PDB file of C-alpha atoms in Angstrom:
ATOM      1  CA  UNK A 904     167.789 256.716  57.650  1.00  0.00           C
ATOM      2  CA  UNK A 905     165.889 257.414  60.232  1.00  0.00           C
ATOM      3  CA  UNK A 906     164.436 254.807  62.411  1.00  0.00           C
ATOM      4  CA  UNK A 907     161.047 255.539  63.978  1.00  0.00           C
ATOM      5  CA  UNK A 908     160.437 253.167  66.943  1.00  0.00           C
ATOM      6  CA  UNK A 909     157.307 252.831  69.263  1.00  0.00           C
ATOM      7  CA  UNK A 910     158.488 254.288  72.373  1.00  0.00           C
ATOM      8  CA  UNK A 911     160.950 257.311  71.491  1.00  0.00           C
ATOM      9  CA  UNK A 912     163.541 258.112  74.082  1.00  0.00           C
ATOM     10  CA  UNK A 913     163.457 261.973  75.218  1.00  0.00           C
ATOM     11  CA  UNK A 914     166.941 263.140  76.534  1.00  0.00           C
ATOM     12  CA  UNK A 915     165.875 264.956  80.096  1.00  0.00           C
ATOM     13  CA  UNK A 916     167.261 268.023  81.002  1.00  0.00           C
ATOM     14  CA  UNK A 917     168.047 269.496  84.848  1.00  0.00           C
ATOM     15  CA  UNK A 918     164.360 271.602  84.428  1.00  0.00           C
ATOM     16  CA  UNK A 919     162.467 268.383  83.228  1.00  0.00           C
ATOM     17  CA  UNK A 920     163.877 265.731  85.573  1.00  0.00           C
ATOM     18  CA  UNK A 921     161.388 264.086  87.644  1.00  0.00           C
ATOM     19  CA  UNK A 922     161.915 262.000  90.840  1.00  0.00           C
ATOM     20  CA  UNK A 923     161.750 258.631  91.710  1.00  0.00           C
ATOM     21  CA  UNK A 924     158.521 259.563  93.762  1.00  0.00           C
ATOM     22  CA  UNK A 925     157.150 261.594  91.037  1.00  0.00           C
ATOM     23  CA  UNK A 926     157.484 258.704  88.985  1.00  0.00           C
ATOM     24  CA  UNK A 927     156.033 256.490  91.234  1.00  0.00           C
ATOM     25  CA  UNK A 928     152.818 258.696  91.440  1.00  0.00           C
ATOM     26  CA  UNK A 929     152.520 258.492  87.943  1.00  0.00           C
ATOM     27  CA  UNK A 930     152.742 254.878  87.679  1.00  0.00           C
ATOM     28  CA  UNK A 931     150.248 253.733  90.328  1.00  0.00           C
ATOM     29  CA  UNK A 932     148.457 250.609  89.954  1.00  0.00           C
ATOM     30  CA  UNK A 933     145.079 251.682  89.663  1.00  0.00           C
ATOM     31  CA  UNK A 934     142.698 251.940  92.865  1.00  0.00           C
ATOM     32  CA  UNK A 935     140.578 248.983  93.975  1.00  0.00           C
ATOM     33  CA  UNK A 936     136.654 249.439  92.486  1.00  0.00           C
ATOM     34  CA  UNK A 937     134.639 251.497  95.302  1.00  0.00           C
ATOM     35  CA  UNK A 938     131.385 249.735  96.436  1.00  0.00           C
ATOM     36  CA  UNK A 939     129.383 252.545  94.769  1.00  0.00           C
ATOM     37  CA  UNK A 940     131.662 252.235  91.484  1.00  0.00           C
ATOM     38  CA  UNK A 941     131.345 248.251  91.515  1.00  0.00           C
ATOM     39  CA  UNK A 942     127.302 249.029  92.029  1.00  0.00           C
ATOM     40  CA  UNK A 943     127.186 250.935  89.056  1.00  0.00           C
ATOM     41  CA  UNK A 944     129.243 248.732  87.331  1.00  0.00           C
ATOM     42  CA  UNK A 945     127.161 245.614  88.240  1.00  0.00           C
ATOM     43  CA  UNK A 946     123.342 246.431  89.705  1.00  0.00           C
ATOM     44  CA  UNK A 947     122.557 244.241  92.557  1.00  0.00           C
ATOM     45  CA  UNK A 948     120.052 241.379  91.534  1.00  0.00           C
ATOM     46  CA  UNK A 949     116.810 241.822  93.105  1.00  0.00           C
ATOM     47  CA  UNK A 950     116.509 240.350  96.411  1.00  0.00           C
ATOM     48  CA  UNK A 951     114.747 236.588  96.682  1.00  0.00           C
ATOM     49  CA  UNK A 952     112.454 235.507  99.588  1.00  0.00           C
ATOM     50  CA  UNK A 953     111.213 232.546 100.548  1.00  0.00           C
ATOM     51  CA  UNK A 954     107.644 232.046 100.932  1.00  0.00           C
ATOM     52  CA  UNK A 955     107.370 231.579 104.535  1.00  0.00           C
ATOM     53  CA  UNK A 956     109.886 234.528 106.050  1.00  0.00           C
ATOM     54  CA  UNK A 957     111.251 234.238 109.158  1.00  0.00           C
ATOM     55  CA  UNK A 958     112.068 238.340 111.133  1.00  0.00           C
ATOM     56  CA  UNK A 959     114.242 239.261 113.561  1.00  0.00           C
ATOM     57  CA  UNK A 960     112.106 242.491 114.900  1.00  0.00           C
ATOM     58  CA  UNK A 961     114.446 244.591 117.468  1.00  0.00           C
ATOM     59  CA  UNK A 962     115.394 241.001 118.741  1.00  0.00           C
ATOM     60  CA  UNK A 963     112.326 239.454 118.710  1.00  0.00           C
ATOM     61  CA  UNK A 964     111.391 236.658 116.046  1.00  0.00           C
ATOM     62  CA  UNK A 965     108.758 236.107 114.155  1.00  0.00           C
ATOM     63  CA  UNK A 966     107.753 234.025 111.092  1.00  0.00           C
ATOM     64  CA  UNK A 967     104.748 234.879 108.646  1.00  0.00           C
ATOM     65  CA  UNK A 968     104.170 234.163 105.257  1.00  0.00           C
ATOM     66  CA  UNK A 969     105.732 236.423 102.005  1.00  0.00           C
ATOM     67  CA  UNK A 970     102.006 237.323 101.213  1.00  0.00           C
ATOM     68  CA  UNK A 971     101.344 238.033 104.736  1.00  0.00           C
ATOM     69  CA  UNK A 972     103.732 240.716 104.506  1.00  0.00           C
ATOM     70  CA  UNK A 973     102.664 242.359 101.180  1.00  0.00           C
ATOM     71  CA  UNK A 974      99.095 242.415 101.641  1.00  0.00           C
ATOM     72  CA  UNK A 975      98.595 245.669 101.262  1.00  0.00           C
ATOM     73  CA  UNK A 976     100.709 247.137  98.157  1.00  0.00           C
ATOM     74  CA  UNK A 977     101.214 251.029  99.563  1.00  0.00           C
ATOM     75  CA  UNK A 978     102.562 249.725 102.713  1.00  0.00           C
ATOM     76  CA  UNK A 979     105.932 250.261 103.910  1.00  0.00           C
ATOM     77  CA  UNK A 980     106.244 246.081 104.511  1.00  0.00           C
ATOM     78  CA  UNK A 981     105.480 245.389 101.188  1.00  0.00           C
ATOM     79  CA  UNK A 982     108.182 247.650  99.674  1.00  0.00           C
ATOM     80  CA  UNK A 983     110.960 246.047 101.787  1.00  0.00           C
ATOM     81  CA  UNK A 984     109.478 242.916 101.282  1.00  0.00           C
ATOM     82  CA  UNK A 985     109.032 243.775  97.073  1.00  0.00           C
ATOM     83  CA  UNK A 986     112.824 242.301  96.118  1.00  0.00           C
ATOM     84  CA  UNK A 987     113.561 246.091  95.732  1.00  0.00           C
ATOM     85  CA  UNK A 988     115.038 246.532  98.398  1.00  0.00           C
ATOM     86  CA  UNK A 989     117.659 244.666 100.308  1.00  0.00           C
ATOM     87  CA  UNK A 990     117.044 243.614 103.689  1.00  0.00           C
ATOM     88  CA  UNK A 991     120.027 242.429 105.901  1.00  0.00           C
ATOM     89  CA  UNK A 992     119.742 238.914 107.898  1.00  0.00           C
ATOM     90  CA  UNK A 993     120.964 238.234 111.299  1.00  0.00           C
ATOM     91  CA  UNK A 994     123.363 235.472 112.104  1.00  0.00           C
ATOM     92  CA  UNK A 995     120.588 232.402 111.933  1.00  0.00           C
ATOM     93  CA  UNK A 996     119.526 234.203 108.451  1.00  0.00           C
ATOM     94  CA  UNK A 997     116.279 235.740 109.554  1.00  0.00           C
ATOM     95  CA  UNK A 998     115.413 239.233 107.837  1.00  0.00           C
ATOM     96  CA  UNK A 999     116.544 242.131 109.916  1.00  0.00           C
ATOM     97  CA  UNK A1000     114.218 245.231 111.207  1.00  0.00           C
ATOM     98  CA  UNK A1001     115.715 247.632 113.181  1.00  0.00           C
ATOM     99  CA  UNK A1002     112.383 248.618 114.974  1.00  0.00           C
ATOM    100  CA  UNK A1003     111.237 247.986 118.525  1.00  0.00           C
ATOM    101  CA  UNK A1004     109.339 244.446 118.067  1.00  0.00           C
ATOM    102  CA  UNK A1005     106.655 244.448 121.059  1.00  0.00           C
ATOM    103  CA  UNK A1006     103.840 245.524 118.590  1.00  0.00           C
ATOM    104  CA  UNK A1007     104.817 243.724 115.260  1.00  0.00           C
ATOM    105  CA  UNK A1008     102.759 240.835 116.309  1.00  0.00           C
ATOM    106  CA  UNK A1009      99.490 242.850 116.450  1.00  0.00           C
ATOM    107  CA  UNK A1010     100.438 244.141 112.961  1.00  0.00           C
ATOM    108  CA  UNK A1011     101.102 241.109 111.331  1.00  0.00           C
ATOM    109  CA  UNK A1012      97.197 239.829 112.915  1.00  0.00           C
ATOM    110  CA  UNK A1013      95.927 242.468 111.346  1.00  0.00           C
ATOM    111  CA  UNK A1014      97.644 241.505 108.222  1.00  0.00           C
ATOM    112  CA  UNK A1015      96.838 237.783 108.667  1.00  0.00           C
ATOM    113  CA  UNK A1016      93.131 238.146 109.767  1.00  0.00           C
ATOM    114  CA  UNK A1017      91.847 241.649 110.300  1.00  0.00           C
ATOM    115  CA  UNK A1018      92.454 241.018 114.218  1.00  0.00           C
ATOM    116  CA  UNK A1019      92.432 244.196 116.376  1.00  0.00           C
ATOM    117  CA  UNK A1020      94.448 244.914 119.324  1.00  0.00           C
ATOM    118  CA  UNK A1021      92.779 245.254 123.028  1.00  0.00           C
ATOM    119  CA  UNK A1022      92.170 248.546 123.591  1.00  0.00           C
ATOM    120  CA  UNK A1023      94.743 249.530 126.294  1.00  0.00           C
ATOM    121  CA  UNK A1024      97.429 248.636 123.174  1.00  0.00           C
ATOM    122  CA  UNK A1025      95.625 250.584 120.610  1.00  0.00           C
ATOM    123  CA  UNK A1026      97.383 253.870 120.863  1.00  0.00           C
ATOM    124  CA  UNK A1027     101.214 251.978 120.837  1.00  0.00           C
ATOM    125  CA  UNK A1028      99.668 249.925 117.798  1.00  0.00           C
ATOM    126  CA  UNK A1029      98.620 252.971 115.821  1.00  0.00           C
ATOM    127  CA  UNK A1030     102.334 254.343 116.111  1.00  0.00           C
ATOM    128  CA  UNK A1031     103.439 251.372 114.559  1.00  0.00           C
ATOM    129  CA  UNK A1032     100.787 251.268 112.047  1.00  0.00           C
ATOM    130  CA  UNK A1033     102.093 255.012 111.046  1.00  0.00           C
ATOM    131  CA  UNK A1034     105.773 253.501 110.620  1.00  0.00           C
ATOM    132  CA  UNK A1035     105.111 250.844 108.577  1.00  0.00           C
ATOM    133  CA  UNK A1036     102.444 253.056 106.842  1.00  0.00           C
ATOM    134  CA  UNK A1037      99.038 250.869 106.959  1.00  0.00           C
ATOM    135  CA  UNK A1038      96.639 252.912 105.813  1.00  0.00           C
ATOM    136  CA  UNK A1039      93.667 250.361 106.681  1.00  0.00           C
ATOM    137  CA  UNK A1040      94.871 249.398 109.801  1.00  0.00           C
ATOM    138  CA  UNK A1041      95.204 253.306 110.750  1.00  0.00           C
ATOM    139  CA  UNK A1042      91.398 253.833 109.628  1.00  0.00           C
ATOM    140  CA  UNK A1043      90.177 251.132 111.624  1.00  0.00           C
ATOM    141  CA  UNK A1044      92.250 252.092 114.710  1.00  0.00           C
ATOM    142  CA  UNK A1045      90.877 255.722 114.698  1.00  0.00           C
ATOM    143  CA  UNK A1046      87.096 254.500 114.637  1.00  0.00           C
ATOM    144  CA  UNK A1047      87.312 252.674 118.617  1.00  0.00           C
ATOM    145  CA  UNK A1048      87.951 253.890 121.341  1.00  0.00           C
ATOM    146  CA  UNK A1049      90.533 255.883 122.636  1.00  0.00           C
ATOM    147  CA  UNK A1050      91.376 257.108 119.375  1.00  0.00           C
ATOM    148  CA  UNK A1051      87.721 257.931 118.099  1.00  0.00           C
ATOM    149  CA  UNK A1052      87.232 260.290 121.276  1.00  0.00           C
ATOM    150  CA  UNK A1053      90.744 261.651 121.034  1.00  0.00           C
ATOM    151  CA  UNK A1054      89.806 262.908 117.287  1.00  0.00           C
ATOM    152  CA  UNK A1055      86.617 264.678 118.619  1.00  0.00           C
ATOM    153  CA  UNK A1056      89.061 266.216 121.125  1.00  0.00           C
ATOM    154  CA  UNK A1057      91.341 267.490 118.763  1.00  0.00           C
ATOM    155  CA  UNK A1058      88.381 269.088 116.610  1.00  0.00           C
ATOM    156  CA  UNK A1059      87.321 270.900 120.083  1.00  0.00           C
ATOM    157  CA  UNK A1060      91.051 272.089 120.274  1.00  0.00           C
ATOM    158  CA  UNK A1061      91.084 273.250 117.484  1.00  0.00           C
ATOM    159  CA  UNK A1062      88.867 275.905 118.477  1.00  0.00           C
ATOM    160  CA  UNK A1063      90.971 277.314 121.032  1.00  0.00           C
ATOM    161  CA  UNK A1064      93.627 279.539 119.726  1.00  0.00           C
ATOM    162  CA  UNK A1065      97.658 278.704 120.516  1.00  0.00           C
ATOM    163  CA  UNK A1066      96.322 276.103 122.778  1.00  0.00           C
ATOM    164  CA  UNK A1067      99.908 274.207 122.485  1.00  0.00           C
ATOM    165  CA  UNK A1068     101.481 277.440 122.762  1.00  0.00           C
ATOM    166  CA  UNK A1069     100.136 278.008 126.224  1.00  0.00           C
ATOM    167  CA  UNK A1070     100.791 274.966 127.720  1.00  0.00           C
ATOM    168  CA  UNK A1071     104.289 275.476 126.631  1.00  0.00           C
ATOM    169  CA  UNK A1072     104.290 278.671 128.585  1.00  0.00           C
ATOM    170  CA  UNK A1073     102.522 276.746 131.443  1.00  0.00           C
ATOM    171  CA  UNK A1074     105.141 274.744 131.908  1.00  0.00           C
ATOM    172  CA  UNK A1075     108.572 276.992 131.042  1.00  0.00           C
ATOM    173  CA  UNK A1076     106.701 279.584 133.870  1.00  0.00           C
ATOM    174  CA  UNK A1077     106.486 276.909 135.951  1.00  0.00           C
ATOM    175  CA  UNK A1078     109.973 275.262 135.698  1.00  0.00           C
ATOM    176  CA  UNK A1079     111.923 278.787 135.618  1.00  0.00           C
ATOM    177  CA  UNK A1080     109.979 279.621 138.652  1.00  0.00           C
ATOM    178  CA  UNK A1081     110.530 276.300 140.830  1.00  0.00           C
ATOM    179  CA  UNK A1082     114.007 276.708 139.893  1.00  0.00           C
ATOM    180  CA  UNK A1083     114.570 280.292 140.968  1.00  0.00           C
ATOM    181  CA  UNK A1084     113.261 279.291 144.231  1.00  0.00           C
ATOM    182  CA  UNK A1085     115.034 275.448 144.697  1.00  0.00           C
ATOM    183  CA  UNK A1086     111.177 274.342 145.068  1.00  0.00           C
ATOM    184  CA  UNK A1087     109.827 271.276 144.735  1.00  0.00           C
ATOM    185  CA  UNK A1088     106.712 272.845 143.157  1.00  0.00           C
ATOM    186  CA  UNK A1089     105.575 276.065 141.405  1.00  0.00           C
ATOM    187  CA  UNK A1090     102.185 277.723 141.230  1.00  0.00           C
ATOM    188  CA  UNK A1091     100.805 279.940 138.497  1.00  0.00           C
ATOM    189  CA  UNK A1092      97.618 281.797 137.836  1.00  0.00           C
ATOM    190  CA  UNK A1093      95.412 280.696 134.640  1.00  0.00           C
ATOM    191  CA  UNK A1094      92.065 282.006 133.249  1.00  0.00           C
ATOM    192  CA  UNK A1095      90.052 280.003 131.073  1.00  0.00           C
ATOM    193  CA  UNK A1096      86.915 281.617 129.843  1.00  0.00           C
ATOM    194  CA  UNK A1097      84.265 280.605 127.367  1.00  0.00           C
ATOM    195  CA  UNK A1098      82.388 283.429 126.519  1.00  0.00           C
ATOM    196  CA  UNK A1099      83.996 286.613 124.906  1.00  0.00           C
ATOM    197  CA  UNK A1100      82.060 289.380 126.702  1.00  0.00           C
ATOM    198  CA  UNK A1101      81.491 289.237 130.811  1.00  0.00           C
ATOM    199  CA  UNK A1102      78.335 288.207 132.240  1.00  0.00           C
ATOM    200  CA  UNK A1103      76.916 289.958 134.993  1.00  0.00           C
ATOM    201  CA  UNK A1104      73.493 289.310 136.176  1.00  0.00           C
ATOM    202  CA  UNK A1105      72.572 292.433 134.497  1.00  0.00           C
ATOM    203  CA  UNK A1106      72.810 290.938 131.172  1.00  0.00           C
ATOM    204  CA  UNK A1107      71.208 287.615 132.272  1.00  0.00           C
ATOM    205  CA  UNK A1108      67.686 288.760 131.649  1.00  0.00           C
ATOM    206  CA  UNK A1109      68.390 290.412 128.117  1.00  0.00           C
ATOM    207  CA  UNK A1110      71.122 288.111 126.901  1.00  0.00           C
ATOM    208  CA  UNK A1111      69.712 284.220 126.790  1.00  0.00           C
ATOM    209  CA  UNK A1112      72.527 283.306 124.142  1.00  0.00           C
ATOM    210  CA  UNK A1113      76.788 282.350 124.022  1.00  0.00           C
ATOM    211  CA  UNK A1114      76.621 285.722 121.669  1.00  0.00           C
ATOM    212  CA  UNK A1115      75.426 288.586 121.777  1.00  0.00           C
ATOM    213  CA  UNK A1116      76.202 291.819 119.545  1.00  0.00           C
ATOM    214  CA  UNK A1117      77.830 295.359 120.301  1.00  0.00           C
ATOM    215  CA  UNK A1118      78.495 297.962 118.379  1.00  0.00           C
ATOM    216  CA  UNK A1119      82.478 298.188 118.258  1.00  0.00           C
ATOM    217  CA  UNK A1120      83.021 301.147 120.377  1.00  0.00           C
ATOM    218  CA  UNK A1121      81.164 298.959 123.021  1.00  0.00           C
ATOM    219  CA  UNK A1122      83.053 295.890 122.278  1.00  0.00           C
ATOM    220  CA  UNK A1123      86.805 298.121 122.630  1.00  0.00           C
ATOM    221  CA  UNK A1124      85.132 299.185 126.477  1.00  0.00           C
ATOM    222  CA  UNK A1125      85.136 295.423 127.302  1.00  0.00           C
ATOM    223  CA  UNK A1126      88.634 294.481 125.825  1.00  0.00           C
ATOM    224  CA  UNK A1127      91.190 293.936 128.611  1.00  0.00           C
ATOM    225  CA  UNK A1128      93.742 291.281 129.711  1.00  0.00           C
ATOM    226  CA  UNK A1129      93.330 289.205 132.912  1.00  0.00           C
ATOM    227  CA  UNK A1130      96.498 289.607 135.866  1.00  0.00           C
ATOM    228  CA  UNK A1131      97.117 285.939 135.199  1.00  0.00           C
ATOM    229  CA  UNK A1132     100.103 283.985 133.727  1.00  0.00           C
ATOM    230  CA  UNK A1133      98.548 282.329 131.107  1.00  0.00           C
ATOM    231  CA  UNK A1134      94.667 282.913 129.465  1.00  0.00           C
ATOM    232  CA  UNK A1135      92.539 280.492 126.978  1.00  0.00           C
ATOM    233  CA  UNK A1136      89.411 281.267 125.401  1.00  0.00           C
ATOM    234  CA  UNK A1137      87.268 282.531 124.231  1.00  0.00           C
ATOM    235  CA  UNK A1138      85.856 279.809 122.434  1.00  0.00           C
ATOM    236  CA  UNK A1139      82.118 278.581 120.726  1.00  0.00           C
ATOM    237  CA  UNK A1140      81.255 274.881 121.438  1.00  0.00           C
ATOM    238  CA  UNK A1141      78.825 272.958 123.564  1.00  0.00           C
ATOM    239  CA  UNK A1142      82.027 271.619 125.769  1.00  0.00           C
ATOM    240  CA  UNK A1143      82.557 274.143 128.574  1.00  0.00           C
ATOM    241  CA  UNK A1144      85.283 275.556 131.075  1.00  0.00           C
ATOM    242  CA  UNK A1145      85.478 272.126 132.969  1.00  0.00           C
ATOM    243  CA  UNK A1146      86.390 270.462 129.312  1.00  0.00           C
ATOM    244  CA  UNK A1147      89.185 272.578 128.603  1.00  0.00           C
ATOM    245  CA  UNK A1148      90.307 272.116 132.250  1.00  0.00           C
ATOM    246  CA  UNK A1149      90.645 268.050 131.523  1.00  0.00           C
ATOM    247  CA  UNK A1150      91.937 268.686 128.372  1.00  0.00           C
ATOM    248  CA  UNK A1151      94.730 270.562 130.030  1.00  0.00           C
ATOM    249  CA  UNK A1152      95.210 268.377 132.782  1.00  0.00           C
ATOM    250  CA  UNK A1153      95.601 265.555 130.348  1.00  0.00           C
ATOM    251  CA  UNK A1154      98.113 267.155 127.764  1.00  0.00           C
ATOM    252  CA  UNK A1155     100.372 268.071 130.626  1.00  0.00           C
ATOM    253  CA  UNK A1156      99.673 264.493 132.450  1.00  0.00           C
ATOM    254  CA  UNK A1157     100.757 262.732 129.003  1.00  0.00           C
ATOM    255  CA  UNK A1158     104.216 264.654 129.481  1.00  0.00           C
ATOM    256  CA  UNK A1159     104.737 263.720 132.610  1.00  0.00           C
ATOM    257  CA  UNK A1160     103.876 266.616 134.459  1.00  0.00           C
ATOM    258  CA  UNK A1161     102.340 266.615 137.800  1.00  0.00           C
ATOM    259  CA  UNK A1162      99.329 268.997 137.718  1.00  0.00           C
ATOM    260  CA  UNK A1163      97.070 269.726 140.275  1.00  0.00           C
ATOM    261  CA  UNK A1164      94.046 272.765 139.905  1.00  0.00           C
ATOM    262  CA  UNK A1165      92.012 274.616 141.795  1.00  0.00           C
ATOM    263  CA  UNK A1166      89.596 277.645 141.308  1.00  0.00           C
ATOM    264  CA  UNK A1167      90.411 280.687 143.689  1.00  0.00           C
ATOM    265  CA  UNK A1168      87.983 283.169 142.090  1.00  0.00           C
ATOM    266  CA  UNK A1169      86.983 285.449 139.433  1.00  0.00           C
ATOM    267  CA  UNK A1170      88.860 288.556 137.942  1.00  0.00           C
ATOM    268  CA  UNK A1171      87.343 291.392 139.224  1.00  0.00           C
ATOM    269  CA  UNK A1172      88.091 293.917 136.935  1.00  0.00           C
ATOM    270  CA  UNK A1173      86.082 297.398 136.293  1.00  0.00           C
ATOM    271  CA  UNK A1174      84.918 297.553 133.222  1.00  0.00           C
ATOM    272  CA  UNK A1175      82.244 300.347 132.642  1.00  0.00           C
ATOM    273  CA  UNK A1176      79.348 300.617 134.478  1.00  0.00           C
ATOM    274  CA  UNK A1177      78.097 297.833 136.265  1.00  0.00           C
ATOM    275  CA  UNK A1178      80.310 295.430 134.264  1.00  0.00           C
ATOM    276  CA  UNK A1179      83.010 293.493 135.786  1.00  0.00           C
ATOM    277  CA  UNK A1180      84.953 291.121 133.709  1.00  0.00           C
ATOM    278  CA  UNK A1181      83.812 287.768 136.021  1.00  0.00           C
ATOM    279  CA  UNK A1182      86.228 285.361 134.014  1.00  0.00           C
ATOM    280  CA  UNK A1183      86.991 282.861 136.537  1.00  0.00           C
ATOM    281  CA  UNK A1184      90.612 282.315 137.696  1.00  0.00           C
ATOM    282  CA  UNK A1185      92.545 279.079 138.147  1.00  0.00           C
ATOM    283  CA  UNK A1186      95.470 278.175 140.118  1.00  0.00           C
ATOM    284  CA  UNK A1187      97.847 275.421 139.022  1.00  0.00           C
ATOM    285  CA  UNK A1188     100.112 273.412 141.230  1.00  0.00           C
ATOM    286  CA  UNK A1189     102.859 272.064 138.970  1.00  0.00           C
ATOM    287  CA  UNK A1190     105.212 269.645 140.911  1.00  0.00           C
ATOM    288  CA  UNK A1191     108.393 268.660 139.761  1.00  0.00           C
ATOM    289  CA  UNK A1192     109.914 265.831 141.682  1.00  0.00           C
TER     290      UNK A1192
END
């Protein structure tokens, strides 16, 4: 008779003999539930508030109401703030942001009331009205001042052709050149020039307009490129050479770049004829220390 039992016995031979360790391997307890495994396995609750919420903001506290925070549904305070998400709390159990505080109380005003901040805070306020995406606050922010003007700067800009592309050149000239020399300072040549053709006084009694036309032949007898380290223009738009030169002088300011200009002529390049090109010539100062 043969007796059939629930574990049957195998005889091992030399070939299938497995060590202790072997064994061991195959016998391990099985591994402790990873966080993402245990996640799956049971989905965190949604997150409960209270209805007055007290923030720790980069260090600095604050406490607002729950509806404070979501009163605008597409923002990104009212998805953290949805039970969604989970926000971590500091040791005294206020809700954690991991932001630089200094400007959360203007947002929440303008969440609480509508309140605006002073103008000399409106550009830091904006940036943290793009973080936390606020779409009204950001529309009301770009209609005062500096932001309105700064928009009606931009669409001048946009006229001028690799305008950020030549103020990076402005400024790698000017660094690789203070450097070769151990100076303090470096000075380059720029032309900035509004109208496409050159003016002479020639043309002043015909031509009473920015434009004018030429056939293209003409137009190839007037093409040429200034001796200068940098060029901007041409451009069409009521703001002149003295605009651009600001706008310049600002961008470069705003990076912390010393700049100081100063006109030292025109180029006087032979065209044809009684033209010369005219375009006048800048010199910048850029000091580094």
């Amino acid at each position: 008779m043969v007796v059939v039992t629930g574990q049957s016995k195998v005889s091992a031979t030399p070939d299938d003999a497995m060590s202790s360790s072997d064994a061991e391997d195959d016998f391990q307890e099985p591994a402790t539930p990873t966080a993402t495994q245990a996640g799956q396995a049971l989905p965190l609750l949604p997150q409960q508030f209270p209805e007055v919420v007290p923030l720790n903001v980069g260090g600095m506290f604050f406490t607002t109401r729950l509806s404070t925070l979501r009163r605008y549904e597409d923002t990104m305070l009212a998805a953290m703030f949805s039970g969604r998400h989970y926000i971590p709390t500091d040791a005294e159990g206020r809700y954690f942001i991991d932001r630089d505080g200094t400007y959360f109380g203007d947002i929440l005003n303008f969440l609480r009331s509508g309140d605006l901040p002073p103008r000399e805070r409106v550009r830091s306020v904006y940036k943290e009205a793009q973080y936390y995406s606020i779409g009204p606050l950001l529309d009301n922010l770009e209609d005062i001042q500096p932001l309105k003007g700064e928009k009606v700067r931009q669409a001048f800009l946009g006229l001028m052709p690799y305008y950020k592309d030549h103020l990076e050149r402005i400024i790698e000239i000017a660094k690789l050149r203070a450097m070769q020399r151990k100076a303090r300072f470096a000075k380059l040549k720029v032309c900035v020039f509004k109208e496409e053709m050159p003016i002479t006084p020639y043309e002043c009694p015909h031509f009473n307009s920015l434009r004018f036309e030429r056939s293209e032949s003409e137009t190839k007898l007037f093409e040429h490129h200034c001796e200068v380290d940098v060029s901007f223009g041409p451009w069409e738009a009521v703001a002149d050479v003295y605009d651009l030169l600001h706008c310049i002088v600002t961008d470069l300011s705003a990076r912390g770049i010393t700049v100081d200009h100063q006109c030292i002529g025109v180029c006087d390049k032979h065209l044809i004829n009684h033209y010369y090109c005219k375009r006048p010539i800048y010199e910048f100062k850029i000091t580094w220390w």
